[in-house]
Tab-separated table of C-alpha atoms and ligand atoms in Angstrom:
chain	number	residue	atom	x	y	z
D	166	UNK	CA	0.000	0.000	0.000
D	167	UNK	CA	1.801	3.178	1.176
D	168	UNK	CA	1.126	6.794	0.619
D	169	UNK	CA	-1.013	7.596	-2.528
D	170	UNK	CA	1.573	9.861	-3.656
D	171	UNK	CA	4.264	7.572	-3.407
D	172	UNK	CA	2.444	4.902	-5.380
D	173	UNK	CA	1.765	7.707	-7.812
D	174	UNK	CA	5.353	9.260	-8.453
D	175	UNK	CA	6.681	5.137	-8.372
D	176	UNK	CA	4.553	4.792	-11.513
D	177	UNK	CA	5.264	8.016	-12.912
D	178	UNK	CA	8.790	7.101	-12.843
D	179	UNK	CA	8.188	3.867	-14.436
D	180	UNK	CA	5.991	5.138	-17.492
D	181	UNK	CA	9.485	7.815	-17.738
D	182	UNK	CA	11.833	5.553	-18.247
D	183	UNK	CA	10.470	4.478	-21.129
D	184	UNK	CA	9.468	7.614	-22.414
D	185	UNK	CA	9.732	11.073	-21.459
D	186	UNK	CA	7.013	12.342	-23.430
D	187	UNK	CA	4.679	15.090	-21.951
D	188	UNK	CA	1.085	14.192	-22.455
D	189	UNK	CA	-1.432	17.657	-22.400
D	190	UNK	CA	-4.418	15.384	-22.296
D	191	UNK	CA	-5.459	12.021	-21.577
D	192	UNK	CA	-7.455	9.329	-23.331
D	193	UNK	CA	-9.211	6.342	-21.085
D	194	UNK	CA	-10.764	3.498	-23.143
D	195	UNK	CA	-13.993	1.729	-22.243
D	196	UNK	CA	-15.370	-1.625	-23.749
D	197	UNK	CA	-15.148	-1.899	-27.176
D	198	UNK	CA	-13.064	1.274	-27.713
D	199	UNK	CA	-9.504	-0.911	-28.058
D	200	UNK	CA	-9.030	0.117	-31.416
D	201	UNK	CA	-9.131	3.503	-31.358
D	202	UNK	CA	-5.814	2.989	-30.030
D	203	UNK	CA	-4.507	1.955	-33.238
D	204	UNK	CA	-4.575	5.653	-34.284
D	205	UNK	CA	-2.478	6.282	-32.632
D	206	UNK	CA	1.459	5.802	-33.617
D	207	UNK	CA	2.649	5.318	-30.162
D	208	UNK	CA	6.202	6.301	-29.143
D	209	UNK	CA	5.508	4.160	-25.938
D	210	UNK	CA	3.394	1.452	-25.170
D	211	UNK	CA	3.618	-0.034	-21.889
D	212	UNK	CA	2.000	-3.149	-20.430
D	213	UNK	CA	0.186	-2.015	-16.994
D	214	UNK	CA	2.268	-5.176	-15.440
D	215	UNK	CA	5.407	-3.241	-15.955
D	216	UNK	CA	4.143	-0.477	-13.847
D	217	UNK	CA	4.638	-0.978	-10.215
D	218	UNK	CA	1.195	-1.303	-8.128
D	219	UNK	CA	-0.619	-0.425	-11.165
D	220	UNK	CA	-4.404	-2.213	-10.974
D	221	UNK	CA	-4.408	-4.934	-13.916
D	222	UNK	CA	-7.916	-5.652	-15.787
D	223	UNK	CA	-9.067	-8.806	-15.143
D	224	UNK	CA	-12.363	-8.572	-17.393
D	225	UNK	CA	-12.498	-9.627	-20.874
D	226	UNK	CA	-12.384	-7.272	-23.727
D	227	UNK	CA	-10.406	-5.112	-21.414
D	228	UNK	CA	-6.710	-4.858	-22.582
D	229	UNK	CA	-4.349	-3.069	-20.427
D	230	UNK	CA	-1.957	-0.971	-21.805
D	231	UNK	CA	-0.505	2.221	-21.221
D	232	UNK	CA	0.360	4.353	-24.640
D	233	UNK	CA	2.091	7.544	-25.306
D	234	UNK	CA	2.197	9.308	-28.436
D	235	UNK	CA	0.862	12.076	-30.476
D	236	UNK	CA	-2.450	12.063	-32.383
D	237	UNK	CA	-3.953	15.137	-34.147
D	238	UNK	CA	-0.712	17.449	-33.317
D	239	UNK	CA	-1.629	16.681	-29.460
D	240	UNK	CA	0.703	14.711	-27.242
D	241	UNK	CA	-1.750	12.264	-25.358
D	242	UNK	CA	-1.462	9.396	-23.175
D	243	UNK	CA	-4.057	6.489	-24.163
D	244	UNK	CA	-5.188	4.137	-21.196
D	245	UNK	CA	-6.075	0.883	-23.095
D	246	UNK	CA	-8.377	-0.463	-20.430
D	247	UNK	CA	-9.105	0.198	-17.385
D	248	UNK	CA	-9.890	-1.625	-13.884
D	249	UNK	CA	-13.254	-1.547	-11.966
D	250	UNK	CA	-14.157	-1.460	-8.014
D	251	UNK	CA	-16.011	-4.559	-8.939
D	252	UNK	CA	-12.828	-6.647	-9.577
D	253	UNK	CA	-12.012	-6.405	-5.975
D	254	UNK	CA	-9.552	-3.146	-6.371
D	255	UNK	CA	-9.929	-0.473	-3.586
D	256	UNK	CA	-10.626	2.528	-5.030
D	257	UNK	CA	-8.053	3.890	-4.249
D	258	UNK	CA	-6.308	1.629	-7.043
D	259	UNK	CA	-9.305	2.021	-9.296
D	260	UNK	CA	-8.439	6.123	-9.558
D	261	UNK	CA	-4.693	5.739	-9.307
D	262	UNK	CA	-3.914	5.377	-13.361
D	263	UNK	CA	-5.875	8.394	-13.569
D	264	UNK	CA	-3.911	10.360	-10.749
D	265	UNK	CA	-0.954	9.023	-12.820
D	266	UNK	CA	-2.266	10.558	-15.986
D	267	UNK	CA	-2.524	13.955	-13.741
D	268	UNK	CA	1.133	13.518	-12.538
D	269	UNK	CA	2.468	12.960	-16.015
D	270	UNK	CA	0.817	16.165	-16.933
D	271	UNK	CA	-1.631	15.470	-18.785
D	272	UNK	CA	-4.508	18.761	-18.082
D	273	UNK	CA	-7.599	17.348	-19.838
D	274	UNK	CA	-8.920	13.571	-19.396
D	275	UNK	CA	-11.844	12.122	-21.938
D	276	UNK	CA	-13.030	8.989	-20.153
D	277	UNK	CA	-15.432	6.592	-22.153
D	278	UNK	CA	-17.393	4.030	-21.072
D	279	UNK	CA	-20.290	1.407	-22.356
D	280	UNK	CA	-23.439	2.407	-20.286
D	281	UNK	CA	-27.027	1.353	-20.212
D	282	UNK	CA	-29.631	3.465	-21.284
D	283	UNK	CA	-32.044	4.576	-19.088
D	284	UNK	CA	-33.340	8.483	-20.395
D	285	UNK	CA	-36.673	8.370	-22.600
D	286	UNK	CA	-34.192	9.812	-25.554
D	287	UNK	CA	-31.330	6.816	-25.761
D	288	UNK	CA	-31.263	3.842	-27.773
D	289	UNK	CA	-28.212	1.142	-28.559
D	290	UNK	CA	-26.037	2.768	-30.711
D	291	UNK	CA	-26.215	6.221	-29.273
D	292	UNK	CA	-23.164	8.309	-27.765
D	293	UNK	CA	-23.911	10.342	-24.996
D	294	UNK	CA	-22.157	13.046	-23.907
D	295	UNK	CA	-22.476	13.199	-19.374
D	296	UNK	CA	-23.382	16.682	-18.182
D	297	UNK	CA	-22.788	15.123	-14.668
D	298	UNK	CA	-22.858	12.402	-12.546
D	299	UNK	CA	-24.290	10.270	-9.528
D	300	UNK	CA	-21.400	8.994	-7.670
D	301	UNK	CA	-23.480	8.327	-4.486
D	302	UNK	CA	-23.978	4.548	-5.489
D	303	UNK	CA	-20.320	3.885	-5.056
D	304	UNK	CA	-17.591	5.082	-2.146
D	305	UNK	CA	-15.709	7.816	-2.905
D	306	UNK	CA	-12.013	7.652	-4.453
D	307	UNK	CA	-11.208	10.033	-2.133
D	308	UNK	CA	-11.971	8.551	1.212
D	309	UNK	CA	-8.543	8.196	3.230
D	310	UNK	CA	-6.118	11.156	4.323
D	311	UNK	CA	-5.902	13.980	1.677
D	312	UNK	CA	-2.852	13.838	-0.261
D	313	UNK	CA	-2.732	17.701	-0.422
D	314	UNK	CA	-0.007	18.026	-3.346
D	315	UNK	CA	-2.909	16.135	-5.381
D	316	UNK	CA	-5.921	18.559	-4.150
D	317	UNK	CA	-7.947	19.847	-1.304
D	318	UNK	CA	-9.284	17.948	0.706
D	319	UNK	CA	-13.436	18.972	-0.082
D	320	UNK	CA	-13.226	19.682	-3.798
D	321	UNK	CA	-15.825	21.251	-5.427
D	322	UNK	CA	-18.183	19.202	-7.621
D	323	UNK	CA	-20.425	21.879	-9.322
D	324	UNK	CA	-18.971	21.286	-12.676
D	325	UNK	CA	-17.447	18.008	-12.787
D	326	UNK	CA	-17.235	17.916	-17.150
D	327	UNK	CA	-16.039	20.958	-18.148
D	328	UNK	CA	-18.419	22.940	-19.823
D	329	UNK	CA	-15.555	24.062	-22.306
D	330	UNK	CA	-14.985	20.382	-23.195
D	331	UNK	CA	-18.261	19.646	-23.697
D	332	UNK	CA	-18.968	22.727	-25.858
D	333	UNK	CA	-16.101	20.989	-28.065
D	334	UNK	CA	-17.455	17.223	-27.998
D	335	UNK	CA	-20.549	18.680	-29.228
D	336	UNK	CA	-18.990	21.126	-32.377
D	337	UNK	CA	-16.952	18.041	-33.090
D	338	UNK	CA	-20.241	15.608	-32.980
D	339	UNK	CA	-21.660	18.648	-36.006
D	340	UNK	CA	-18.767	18.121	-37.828
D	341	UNK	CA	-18.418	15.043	-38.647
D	342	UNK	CA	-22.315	14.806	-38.445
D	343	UNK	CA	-22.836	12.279	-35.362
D	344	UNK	CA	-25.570	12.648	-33.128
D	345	UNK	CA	-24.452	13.318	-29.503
D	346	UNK	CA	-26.579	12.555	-26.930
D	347	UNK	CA	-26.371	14.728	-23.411
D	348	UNK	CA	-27.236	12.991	-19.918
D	349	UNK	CA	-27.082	12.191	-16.657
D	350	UNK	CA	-24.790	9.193	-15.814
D	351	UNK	CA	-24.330	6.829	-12.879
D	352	UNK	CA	-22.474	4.751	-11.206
D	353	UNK	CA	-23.238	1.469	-9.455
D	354	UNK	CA	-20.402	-0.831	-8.473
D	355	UNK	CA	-21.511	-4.082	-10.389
D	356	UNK	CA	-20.727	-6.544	-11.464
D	357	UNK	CA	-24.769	-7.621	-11.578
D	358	UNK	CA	-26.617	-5.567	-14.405
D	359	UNK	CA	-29.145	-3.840	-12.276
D	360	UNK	CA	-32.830	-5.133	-11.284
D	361	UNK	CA	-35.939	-3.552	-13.320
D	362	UNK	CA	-36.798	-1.984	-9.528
D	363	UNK	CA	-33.487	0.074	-9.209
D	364	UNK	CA	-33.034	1.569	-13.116
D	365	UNK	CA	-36.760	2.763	-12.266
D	366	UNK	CA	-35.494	4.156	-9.079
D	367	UNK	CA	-32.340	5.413	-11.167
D	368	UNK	CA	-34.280	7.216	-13.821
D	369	UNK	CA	-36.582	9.115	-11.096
D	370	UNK	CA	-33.450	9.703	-9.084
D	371	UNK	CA	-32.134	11.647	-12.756
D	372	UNK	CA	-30.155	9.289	-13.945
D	373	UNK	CA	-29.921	8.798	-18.137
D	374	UNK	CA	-27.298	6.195	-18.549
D	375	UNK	CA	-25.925	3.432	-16.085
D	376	UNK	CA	-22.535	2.260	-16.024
D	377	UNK	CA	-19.945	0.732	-13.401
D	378	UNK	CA	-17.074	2.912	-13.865
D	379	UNK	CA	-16.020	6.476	-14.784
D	380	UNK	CA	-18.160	8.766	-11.992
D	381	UNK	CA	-15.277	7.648	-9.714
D	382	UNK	CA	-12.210	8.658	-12.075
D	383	UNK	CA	-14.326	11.804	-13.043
D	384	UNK	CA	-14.020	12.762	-9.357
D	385	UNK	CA	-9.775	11.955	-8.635
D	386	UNK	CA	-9.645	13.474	-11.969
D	387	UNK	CA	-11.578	16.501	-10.774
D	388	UNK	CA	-9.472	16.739	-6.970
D	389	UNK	CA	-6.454	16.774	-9.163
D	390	UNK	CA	-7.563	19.926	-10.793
D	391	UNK	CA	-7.851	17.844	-14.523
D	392	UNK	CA	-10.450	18.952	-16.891
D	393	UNK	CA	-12.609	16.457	-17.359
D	394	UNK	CA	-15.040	15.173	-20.405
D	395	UNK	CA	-17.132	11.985	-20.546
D	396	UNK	CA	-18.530	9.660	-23.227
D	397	UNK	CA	-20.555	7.089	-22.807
D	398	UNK	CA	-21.662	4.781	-25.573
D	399	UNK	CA	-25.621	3.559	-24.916
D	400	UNK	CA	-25.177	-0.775	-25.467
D	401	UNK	CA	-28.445	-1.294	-24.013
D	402	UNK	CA	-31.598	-0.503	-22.661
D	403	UNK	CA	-31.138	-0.735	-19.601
D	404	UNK	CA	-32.842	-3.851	-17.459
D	405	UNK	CA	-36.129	-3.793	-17.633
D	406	UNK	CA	-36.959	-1.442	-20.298
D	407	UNK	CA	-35.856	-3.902	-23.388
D	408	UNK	CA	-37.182	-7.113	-24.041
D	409	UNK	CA	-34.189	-9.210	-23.368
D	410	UNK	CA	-31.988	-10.177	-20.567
D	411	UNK	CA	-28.746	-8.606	-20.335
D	412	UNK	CA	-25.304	-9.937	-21.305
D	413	UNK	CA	-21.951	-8.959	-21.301
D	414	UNK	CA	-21.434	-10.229	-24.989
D	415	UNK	CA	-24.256	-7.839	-26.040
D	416	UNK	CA	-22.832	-4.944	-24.422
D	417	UNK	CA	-19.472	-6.009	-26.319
D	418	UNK	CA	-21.231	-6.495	-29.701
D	419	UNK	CA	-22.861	-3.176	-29.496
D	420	UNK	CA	-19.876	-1.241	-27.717
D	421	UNK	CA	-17.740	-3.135	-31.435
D	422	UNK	CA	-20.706	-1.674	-33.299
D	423	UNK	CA	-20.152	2.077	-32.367
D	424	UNK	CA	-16.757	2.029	-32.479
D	425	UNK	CA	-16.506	3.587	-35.846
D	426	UNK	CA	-18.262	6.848	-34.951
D	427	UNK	CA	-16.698	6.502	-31.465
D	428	UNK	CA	-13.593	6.643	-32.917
D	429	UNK	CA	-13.916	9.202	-35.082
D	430	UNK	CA	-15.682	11.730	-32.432
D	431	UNK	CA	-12.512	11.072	-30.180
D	432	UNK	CA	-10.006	11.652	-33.346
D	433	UNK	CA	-12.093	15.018	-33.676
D	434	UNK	CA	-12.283	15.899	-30.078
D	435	UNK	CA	-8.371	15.545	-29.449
D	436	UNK	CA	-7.608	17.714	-32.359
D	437	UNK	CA	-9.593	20.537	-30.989
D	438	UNK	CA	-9.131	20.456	-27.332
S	75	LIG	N1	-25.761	-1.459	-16.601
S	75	LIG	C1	-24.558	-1.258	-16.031
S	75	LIG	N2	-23.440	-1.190	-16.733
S	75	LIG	C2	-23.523	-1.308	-18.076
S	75	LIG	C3	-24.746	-1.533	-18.721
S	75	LIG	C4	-25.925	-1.609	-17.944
S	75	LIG	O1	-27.043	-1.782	-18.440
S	75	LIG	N3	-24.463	-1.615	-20.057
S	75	LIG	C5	-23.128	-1.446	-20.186
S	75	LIG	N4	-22.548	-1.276	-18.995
């Protein structure tokens, strides 16, 4: 275990000697979204098992590797997978990659995700674009002594994705002609898909889109003083308001599905951040 920041600055000096590129944002892939990384001409790519204490995916469909390079005249770091608090990870380790990111330097974070749909307007397919979150449903990354060189210890959570960011996601979306979705999205800690009962508890609660990830990352992301912009991509109905049960190999086949526009929305976004 140790101190965060310790943890933090050991992988940091792992990930920089191998590369000593500067990332100004940061990229974090969710199901399905593997490929984008193969825009990207990587001047690093880094296997989260070389990286001391760094949390390693167990789920399938998840890869996990760590890529630097440059994409659209940016410098990014891509996070080819990530882990979840349902793998048994504290999360503490869940957020640490992206306190990582933070440390390298990246300033901006777009974190993707697969997420079931739960707002009247969302269908399979569809790429939403969070306005905020519900984090209430899972403990929060930041429980523990405050590592004050990362943030304070109450940070603010009035505008968790940047309004700039989104503003951006959006003029990309026109561009390239992509309907973008906007909602609400939130986070349970899985692994179960939820029960008919809850997403109808979810939805009057505000909730659009239900996922088991991101909310948390959003927040370290947000206590590190990162800028922060979310995608989901809508797999699902939700349970209960589809006709069939849910699977894990329908999320994947409808997370492959989108990956196209996915791709190219991210490939947009990057250049104009
Ligand atoms: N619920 C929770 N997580 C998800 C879902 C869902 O319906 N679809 C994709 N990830």
């Amino acid at each position: 275990m140790g101190r965060i920041l310790d943890r933090v600055e050991a992988c940091v000096r792992a990930i920089r000697a191998r590369s000593d590129l500067v990332p100004e944002a940061a990229v974090v892939l969710g199901s399905g979204l593997g490929g984008f990384a193969e825009q990207l001409r990587p001047v690093a790519a880094i296997d989260y098992r070389e990286i001391p204490g760094f949390p390693v995916s167990t789920v399938e469909g998840h890869a996990g590797r760590f890529l630097l390079g440059s994409l659209g005249g940016k410098q990014i770091a891509v996070m080819q997978g990530r882990v979840h608090y349902y793998e048994g990870y504290a999360m503490e380790d869940v957020v640490l990659p992206i306190r990582v990111l933070g440390r390298l330097g990246a300033k901006q974070v777009i974190l993707t995700n697969a997420a079931g749909g739960i707002g009247p307007g969302l269908a399979p397919g569809d790429l939403m674009l969070l306005t905020d979150h519900i984090a209430s449903f899972v403990p929060s990354p930041l429980i523990g002594p405050n590592e004050d060189a990362l943030g304070t210890r109450f940070p603010d959570m009035t505008a968790v994705y940047s309004p700039l960011l989104r503003e951006k996601a959006k003029a990309a979306a026109k561009g390239l002609g992509i309907t973008l979705k906007e909602g609400v999205y939130l986070q349970t800690t899985g692994p179960a898909y939820e029960t008919p009962a809850e997403v109808r508890m979810f939805a009057r609660l505000g909730a659009d889109a239900v996922g088991m990830s991101t909310a948390c990352e959003a927040v370290a992301a947000r206590h590190s003083g990162m800028e922060v912009c979310g995608i989901s991509c809508i797999t699902n109905l939700a349970a209960g308001l589809g006709d069939s049960p849910l699977s894990h190999g329908e999320v994947q086949t409808a997370a492959d599905r989108a990956a196209r526009d996915f791709t190219r929305l991210l490939l947009a976004l990057i250049a104009a951040l």
